[in-house]
Coordinates of C-alpha atoms and ligand atoms in Angstrom, one line a residue:
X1 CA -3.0 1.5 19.3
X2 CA 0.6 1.9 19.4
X3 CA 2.2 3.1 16.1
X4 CA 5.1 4.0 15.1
X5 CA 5.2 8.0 14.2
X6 CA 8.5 9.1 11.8
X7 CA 7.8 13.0 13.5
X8 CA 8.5 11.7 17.3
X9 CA 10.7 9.2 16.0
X10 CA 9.2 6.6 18.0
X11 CA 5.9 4.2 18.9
X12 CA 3.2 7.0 19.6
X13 CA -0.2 6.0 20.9
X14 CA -2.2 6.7 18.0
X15 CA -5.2 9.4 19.2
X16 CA -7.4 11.4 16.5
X17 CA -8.4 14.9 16.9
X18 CA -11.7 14.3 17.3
X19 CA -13.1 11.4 18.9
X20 CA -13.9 8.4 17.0
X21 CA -12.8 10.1 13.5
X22 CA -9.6 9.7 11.7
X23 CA -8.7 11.6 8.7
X24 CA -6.2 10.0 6.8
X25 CA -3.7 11.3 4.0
X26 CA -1.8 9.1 1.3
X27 CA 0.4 10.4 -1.3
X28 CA -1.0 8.8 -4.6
X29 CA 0.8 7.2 -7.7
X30 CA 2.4 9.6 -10.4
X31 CA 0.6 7.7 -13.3
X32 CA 3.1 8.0 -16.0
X33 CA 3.7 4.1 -15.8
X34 CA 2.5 1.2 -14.0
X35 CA 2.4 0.9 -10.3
X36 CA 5.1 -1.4 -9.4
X37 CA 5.1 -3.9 -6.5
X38 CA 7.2 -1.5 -4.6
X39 CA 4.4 0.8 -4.9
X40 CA 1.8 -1.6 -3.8
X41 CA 3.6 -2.6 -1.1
X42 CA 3.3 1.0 0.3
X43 CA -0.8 0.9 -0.9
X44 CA -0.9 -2.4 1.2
X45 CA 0.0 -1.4 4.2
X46 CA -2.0 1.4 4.0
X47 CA -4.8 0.0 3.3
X48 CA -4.5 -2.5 6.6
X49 CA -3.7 0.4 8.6
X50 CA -7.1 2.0 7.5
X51 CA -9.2 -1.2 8.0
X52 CA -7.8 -1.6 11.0
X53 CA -8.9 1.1 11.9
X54 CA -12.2 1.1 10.8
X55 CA -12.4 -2.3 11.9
X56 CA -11.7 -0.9 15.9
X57 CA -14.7 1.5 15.5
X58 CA -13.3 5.1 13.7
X59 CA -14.8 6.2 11.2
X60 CA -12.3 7.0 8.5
X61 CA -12.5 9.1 5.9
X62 CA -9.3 8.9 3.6
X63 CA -7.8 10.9 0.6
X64 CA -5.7 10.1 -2.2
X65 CA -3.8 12.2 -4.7
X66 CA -3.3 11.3 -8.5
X67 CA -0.2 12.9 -9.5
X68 CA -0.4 14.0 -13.2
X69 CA 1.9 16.9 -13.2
X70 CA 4.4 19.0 -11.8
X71 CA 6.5 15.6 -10.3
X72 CA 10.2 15.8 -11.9
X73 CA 12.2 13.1 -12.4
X74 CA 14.1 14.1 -9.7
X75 CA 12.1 14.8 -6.3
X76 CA 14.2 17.7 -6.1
X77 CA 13.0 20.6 -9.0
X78 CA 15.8 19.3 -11.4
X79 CA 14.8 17.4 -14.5
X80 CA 11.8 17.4 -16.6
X81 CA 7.8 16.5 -15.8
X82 CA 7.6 12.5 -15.2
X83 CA 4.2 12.7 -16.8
X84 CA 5.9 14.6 -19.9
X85 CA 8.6 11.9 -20.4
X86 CA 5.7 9.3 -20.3
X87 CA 3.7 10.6 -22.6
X88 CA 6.8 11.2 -25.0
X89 CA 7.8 7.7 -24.8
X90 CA 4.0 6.5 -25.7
X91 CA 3.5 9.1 -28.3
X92 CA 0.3 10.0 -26.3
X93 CA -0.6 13.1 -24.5
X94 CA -0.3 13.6 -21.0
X95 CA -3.7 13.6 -20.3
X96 CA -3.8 10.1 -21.9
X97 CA -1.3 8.7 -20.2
X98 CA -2.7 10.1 -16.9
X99 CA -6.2 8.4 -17.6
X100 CA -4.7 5.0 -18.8
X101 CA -2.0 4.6 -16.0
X102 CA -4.7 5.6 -13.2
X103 CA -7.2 2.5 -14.5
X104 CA -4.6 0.9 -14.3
X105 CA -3.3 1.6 -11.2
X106 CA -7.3 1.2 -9.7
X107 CA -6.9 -2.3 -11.4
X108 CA -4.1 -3.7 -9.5
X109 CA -5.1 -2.3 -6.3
X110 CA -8.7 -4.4 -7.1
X111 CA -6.8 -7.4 -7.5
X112 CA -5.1 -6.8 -4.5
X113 CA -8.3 -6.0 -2.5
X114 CA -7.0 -2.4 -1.9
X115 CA -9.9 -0.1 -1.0
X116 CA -10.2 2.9 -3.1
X117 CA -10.1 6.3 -0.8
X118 CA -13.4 8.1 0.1
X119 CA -11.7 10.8 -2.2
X120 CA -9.4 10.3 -4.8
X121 CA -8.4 13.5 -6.3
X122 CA -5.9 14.3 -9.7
X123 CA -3.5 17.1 -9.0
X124 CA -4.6 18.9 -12.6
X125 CA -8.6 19.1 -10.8
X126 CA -7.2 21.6 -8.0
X127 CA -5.1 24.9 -9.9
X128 CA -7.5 26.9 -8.3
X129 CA -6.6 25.3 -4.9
X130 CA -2.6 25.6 -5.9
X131 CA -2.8 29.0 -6.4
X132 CA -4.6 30.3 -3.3
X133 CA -2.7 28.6 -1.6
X134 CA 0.9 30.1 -2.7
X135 CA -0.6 33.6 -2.8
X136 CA -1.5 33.0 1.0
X137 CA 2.0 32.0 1.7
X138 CA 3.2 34.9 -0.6
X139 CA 1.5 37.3 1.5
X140 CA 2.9 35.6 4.8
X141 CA 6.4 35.7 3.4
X142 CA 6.8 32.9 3.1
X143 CA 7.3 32.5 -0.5
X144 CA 9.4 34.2 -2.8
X145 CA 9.4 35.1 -6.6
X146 CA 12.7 34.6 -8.5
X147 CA 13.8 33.6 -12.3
X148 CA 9.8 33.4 -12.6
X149 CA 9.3 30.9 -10.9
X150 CA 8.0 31.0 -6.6
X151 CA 10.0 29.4 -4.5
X152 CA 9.5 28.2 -1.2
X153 CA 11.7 30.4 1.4
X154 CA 12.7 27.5 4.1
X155 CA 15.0 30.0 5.9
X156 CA 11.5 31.1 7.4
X157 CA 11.0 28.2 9.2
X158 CA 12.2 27.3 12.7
X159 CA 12.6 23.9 11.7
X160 CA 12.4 22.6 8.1
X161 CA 14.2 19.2 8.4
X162 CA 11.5 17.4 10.9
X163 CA 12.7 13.6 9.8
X164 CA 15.6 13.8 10.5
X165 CA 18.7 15.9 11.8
X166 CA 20.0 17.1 8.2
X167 CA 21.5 20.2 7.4
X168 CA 22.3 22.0 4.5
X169 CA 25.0 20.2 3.8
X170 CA 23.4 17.1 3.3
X171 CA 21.3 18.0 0.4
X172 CA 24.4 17.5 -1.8
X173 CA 25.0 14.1 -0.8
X174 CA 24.1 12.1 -3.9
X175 CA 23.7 15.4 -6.5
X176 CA 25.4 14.5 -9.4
X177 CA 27.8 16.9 -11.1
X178 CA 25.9 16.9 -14.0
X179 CA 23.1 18.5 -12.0
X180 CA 23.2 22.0 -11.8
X181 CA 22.5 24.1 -9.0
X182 CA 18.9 26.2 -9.6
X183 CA 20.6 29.6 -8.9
X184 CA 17.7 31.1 -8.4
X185 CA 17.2 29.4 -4.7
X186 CA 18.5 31.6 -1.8
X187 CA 18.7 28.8 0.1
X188 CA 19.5 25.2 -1.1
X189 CA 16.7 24.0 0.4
X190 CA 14.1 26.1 -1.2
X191 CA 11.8 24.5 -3.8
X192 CA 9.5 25.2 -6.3
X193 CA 6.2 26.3 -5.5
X194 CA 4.9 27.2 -9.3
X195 CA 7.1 27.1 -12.7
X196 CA 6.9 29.7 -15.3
X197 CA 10.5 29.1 -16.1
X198 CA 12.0 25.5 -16.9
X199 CA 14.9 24.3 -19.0
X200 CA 12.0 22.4 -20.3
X201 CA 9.9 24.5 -22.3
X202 CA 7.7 21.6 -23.6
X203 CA 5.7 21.2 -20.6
X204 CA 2.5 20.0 -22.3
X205 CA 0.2 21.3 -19.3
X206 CA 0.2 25.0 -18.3
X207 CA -2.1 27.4 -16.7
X208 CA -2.9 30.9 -16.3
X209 CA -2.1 32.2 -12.8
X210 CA -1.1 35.3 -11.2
X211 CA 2.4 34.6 -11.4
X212 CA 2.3 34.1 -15.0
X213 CA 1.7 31.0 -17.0
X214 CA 3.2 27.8 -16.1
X215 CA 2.5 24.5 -13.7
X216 CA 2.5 24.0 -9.9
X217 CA 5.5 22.0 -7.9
X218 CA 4.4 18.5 -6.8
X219 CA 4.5 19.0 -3.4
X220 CA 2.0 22.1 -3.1
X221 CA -0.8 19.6 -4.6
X222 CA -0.8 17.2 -1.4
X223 CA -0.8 20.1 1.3
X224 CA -3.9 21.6 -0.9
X225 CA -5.7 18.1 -2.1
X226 CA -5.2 17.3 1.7
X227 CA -7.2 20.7 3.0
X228 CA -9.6 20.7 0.2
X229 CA -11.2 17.2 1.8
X230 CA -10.0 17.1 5.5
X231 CA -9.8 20.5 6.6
X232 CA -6.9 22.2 8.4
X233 CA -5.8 19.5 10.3
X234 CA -5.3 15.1 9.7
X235 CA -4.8 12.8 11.9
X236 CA -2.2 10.7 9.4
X237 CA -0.6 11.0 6.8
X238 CA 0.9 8.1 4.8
X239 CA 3.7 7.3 2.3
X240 CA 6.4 5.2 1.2
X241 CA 9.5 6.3 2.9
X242 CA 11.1 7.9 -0.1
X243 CA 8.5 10.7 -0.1
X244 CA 9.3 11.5 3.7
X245 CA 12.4 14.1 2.0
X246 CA 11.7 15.9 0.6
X247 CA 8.3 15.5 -0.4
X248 CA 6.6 15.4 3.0
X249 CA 9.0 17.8 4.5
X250 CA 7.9 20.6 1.9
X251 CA 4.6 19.9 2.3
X252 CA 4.3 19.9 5.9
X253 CA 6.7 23.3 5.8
X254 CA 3.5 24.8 3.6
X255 CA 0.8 23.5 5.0
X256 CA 1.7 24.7 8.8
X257 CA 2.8 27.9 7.2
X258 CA -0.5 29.2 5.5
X259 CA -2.4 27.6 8.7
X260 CA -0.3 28.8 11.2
X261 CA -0.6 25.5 13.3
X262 CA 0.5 21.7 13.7
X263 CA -1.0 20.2 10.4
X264 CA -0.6 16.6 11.1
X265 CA 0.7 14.9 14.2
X266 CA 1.3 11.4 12.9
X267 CA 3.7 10.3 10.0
X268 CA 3.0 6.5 8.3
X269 CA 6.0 5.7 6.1
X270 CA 6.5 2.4 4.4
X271 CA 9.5 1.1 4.2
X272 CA 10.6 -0.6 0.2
X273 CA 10.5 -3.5 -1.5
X274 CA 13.7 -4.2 -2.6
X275 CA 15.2 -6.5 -5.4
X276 CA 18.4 -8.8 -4.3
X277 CA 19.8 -6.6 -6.8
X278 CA 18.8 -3.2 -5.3
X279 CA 15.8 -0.8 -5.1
X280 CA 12.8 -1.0 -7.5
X281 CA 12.3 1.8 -9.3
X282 CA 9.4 2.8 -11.6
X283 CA 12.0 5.4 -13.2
X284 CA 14.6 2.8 -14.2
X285 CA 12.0 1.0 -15.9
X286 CA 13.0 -2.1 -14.9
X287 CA 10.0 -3.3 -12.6
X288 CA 7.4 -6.1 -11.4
X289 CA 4.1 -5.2 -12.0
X290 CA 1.1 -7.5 -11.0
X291 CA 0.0 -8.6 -14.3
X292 CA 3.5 -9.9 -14.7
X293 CA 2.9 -12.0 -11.2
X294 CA -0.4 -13.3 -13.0
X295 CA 1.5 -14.3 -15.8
X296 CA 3.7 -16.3 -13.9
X297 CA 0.7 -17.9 -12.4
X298 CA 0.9 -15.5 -8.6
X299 CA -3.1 -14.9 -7.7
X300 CA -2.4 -11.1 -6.5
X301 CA -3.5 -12.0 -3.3
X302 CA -0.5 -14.1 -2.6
X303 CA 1.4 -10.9 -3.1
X304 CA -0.8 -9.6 -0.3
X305 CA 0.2 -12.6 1.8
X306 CA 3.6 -12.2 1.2
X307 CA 3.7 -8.7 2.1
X308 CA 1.5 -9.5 5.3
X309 CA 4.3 -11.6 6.5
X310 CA 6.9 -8.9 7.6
X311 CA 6.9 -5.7 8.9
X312 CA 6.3 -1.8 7.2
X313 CA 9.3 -0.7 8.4
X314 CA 11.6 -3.5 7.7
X315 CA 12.8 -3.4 3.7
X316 CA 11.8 -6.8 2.0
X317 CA 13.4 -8.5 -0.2
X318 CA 11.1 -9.6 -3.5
X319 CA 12.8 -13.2 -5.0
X320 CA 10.2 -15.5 -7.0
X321 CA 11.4 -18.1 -4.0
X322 CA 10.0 -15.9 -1.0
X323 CA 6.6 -15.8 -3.3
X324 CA 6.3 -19.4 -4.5
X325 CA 7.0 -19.7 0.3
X326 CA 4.1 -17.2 0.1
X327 CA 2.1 -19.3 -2.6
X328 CA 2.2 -22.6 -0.4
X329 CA 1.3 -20.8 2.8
X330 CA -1.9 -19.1 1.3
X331 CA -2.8 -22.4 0.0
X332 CA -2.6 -23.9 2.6
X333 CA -4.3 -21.7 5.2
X334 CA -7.3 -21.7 2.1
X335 CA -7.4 -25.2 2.0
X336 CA -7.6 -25.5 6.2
X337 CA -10.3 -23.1 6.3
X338 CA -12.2 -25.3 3.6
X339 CA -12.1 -28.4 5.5
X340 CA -13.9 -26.6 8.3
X341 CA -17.5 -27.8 8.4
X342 CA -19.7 -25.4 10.2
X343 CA -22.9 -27.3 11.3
X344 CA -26.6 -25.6 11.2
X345 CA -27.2 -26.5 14.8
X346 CA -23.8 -25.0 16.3
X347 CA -24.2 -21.5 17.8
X348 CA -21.3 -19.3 17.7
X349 CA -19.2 -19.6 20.6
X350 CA -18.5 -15.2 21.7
X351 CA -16.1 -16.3 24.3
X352 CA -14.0 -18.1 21.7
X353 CA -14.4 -15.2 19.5
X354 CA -12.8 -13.1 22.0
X355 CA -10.0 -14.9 22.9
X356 CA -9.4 -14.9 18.9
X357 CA -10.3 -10.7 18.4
X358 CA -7.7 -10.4 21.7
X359 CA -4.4 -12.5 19.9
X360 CA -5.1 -10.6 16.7
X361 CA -5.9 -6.9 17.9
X362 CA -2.4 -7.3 20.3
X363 CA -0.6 -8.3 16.9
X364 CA -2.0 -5.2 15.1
X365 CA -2.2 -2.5 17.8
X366 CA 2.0 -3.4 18.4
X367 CA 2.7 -1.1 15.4
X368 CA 0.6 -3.0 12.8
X369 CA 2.4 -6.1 13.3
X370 CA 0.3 -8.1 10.5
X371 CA 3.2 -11.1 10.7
X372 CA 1.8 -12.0 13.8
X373 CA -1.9 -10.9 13.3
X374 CA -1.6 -13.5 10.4
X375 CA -0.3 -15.8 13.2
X376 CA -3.5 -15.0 15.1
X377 CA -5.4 -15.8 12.0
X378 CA -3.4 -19.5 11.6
X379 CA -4.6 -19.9 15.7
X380 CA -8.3 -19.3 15.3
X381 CA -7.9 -22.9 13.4
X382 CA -6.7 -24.4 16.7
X383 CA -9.2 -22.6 18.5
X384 CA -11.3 -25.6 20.8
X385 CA -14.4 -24.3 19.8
X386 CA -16.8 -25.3 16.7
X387 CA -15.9 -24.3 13.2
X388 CA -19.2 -21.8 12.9
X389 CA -17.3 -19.8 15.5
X390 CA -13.9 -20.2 13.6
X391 CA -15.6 -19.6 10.4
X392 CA -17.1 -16.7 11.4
X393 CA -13.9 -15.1 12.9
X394 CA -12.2 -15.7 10.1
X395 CA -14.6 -13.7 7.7
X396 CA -14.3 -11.0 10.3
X397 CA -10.3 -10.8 10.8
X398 CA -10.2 -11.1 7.0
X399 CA -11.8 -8.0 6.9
X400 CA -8.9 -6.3 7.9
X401 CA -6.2 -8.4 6.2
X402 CA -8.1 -8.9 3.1
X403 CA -7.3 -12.4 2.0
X404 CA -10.9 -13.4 0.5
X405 CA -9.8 -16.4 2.5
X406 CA -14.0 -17.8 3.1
X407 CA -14.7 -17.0 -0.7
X408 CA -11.0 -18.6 -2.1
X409 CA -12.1 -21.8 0.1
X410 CA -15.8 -22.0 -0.7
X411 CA -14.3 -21.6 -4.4
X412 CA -11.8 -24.5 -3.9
X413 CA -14.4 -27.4 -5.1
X414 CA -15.9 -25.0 -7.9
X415 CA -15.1 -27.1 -11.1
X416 CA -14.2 -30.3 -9.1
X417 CA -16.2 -32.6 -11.4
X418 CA -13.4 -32.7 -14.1
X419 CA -12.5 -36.1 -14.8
X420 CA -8.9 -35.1 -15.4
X421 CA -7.1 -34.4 -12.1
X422 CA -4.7 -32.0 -14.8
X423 CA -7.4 -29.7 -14.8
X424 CA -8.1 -29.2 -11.1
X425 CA -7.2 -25.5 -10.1
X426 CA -3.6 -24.8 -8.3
X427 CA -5.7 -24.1 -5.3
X428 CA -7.8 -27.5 -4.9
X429 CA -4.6 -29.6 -5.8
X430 CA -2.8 -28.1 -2.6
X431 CA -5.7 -28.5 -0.7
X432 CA -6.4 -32.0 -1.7
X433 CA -2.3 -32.8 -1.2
X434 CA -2.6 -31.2 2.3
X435 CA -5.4 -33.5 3.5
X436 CA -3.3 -36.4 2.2
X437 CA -0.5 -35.9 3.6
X438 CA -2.6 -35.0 7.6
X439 CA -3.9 -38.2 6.5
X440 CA -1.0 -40.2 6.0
X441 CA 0.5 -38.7 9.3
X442 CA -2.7 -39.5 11.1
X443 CA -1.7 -43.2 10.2
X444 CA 1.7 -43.1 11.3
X445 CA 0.4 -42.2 14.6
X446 CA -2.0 -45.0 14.6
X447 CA -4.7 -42.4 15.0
X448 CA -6.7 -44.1 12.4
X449 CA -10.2 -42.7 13.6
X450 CA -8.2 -39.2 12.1
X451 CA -7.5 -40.8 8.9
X452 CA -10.6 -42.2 8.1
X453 CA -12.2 -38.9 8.7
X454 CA -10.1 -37.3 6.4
X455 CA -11.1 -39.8 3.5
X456 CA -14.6 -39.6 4.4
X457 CA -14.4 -35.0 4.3
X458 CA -12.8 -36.0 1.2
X459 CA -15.2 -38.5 -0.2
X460 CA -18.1 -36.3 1.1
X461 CA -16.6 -33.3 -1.6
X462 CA -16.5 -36.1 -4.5
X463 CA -12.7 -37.0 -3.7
X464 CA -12.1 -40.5 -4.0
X465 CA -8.6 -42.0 -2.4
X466 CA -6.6 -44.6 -3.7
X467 CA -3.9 -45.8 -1.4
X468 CA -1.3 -47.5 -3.6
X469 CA 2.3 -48.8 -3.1
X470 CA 3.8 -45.7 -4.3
X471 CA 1.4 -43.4 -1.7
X472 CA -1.4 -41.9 -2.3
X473 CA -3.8 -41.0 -5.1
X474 CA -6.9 -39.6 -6.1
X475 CA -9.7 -39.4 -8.1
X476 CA -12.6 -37.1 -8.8
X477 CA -15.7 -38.1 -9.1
X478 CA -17.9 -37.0 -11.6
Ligands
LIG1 P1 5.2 7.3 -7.0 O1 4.1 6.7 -8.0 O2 6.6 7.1 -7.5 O3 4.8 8.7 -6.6 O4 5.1 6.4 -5.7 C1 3.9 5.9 -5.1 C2 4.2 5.4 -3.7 O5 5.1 4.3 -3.7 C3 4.9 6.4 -2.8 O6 4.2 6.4 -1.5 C4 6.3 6.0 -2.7 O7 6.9 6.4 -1.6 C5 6.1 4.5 -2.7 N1 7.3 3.7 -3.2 C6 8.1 4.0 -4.2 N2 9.0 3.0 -4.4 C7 8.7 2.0 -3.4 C8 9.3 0.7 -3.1 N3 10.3 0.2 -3.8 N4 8.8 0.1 -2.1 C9 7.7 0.6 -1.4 N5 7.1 1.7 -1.7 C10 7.6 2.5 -2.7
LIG2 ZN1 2.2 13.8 -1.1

């Protein structure tokens, strides 16, 4: 598989360690709010790549951070603890907030048919883990004590900027004047390893350590939560592309520092969902969350769909226009698959089922091109072979791109006996409309052995049609 790797800058072909195993990092959410679609984008994508690559035979095994402390609310050390402000504006402890905002987070990414991560670890479960950690690079020199706090000493490092060619200089691009310097740094890159010493003396959370009471950084809890479960070395690490600096920078300047080695060789960054108006931000406050799609009548999995159809490292724009386009198209492929009718007697066609696996693994191995392995998808429908064999492709593409298309399409007719067409879910109406209107074109091209196959499929799921002057209607049997 080709992917694209933000370390090399370029397509990589993706190859594990170890044969056949993948060990795979993702930056979690910092639960002080709801996840945001931005977010979930990220979580998406991820979670394709890592089906996908189960689904071509690795065996994964994938870990995701909580963040519920030591994340300021800038991802440089300035400011005060996200979790802190969260809690303050809720009146709750941090610790309650933290509980509440994970479930929650674990809640949309159910809706959303994210898999949950073989481990999924909170930063507050692994002091033990911080502190080794920083003693080891303490000891290395690595690490420096200053103001009581440790710092980070990046001057150590061959190379700390491994994204990108920045330089010193470039870290006060965008630093407010209201932000003061932390004169404590000797370089400007340095950051915090462990706090003892804040403007913000409030910090709800604190622990003993050897360097005195206080709270870890946020980017010592990855390299450690990351080493804990997967050892020494991963095969890739994941994120939105926000976190790559200075998040991921720091932690891959600890992590190889204390091991003494390459710590991961390939970088996974999402690119954001945007607003028309600019960049979503859980910080502003000002966010789309997926109960707020529900309310406006969105299935979640139409989100999915509409993140499907363009690619990780392209920005997409979020308008309720691009997601009602979404809306029609998942409809619509829902409703196709539905009108498939799989026979006992048919036998599933393998050479059919390889020329569909071929399409769709080309889409996804070109950099996790899921626009075009939905394409594939869309041409499994056209496939000349019987719908058992298309059916049963389908159920095994969807695997990866997690659509619950087979189970939204067997659902279609649940509840079809309502006598009043008003109450006929959104789903069933579009599929019903959509055989109409194949129906209707059928007859303009005289192909009227088409059209009355389409009323009979119809008739045969207790659809009655009633051509009338002013087209088409329907009934439902009861
Ligand atoms: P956070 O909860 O802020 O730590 O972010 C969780 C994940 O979402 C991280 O991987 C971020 O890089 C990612 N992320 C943040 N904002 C966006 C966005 N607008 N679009 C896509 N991903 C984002
Ligand atoms: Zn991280």
């Amino acid at each position: 598989m080709q992917l694209y790797n933000s370390l090399t800058r370029k397509k990589d072909n993706f190859v594990p360690r170890v044969e056949g195993k993948v060990s795979m990092y993702t930056c979690g959410p910092t639960v002080y709010h709801f996840a945001h679609i931005g977010n979930l984008r990220s979580y998406i994508m991820e979670d394709i790549l890592e089906k996908y690559l189960r689904y071509v035979g690795y065996d994964v095994t994938r870990v995701m951070n909580i963040t519920d402390v030591g994340h300021l609310t800038s991802d440089a050390d300035t400011g005060e603890d996200k979790m802190l402000k969260g809690a303050r504006r809720e009146r709750k402890t941090v610790m309650e907030i933290a509980k509440f905002y994970t479930d929650a987070f674990f809640a949309d990414c159910k809706k959303l048919n994210i898999k949950t991560p073989d481990f999924v670890e909170p930063a507050t479960n692994c002091i033990s883990e911080f502190i080794d950690m920083i003693n080891t690079l303490l000891e290395k020199g690595y690490a420096y004590k200053a103001g009581g706090n440790i710092y980070f000493d990046t001057s150590k490092l061959d190379k700390y900027y491994v994204f990108n060619d920045f330089t010193e200089e470039d870290l006060d691009v965008g630093v407010r004047d209201t932000v003061e310097a932390d004169e404590n740094k000797k370089n400007k890159a340095d950051f915090v390893l462990w706090f003892t010493k804040s403007k913000f003396d409030d910090q709800e959370l604190k622990w003993d350590s050897p360097f005195g009471i206080g709270y870890p950084g946020w980017h010592i809890e990855c390299s450690c939560i990351a080493k804990k479960h997967l050892g020494e070395y991963l095969d890739i690490h994941c994120g939105g592309i926000d976190n790559a600096f200075p998040h991921h920078t720091n932690e891959i300047a600890q992590s190889e520092s204390t091991f003494g080695h390459e710590w991961c060789k390939h970088w996974f960054h999402v690119h954001h969902l945007n607003l028309a108006s600019g960049k979503m931000s859980k910080s502003k406050g000002e966010f789309l969350t997926v109960s707020l799609l529900e309310e406006r009548g969105f299935d979640p999995l139409v989100y999915r769909m509409f993140c499907l159809g363009s690619h990780y490292r392209k920005n997409l724009v979020f308008s309720w226009e691009n997601l009602e386009n979404a809306k029609t198209a998942y409809n619509k492929l829902v409703s196709r698959i539905a009108s498939l009718k799989p026979a006992e007697a048919d036998e599933v066609d393998e050479a059919a089922m390889e020329k569909g696996r071929a399409a769709f693994r080309s889409a996804l191995d070109n950099d996790l091109n899921t626009s075009l392995a939905v394409t594939a998808l869309y041409d499994v429908l056209k496939l000349d072979t019987n719908d058992k064999t298309k059916q049963a492709l389908i159920g095994e593409l969807d695997t990866v791109l997690g659509l619950d298309l087979l189970d939204r399409a067997a659902k279609l007719f649940e509840g079809a006996d309502e006598d009043e067409a008003t109450d006929v879910s959104a789903e069933l109406l579009a599929y019903i409309k959509e055989r109409i209107n194949a129906r209707a074109e059928a007859k303009r091209a005289r192909n009227f052995g088409e059209a009355d196959a389409i009323r009979a499929e119809l008739l045969e799921k207790g659809i009655t049609l009633v051509d009338k002057r002013e087209g088409t209607e329907f009934i439902i049997n009861k």
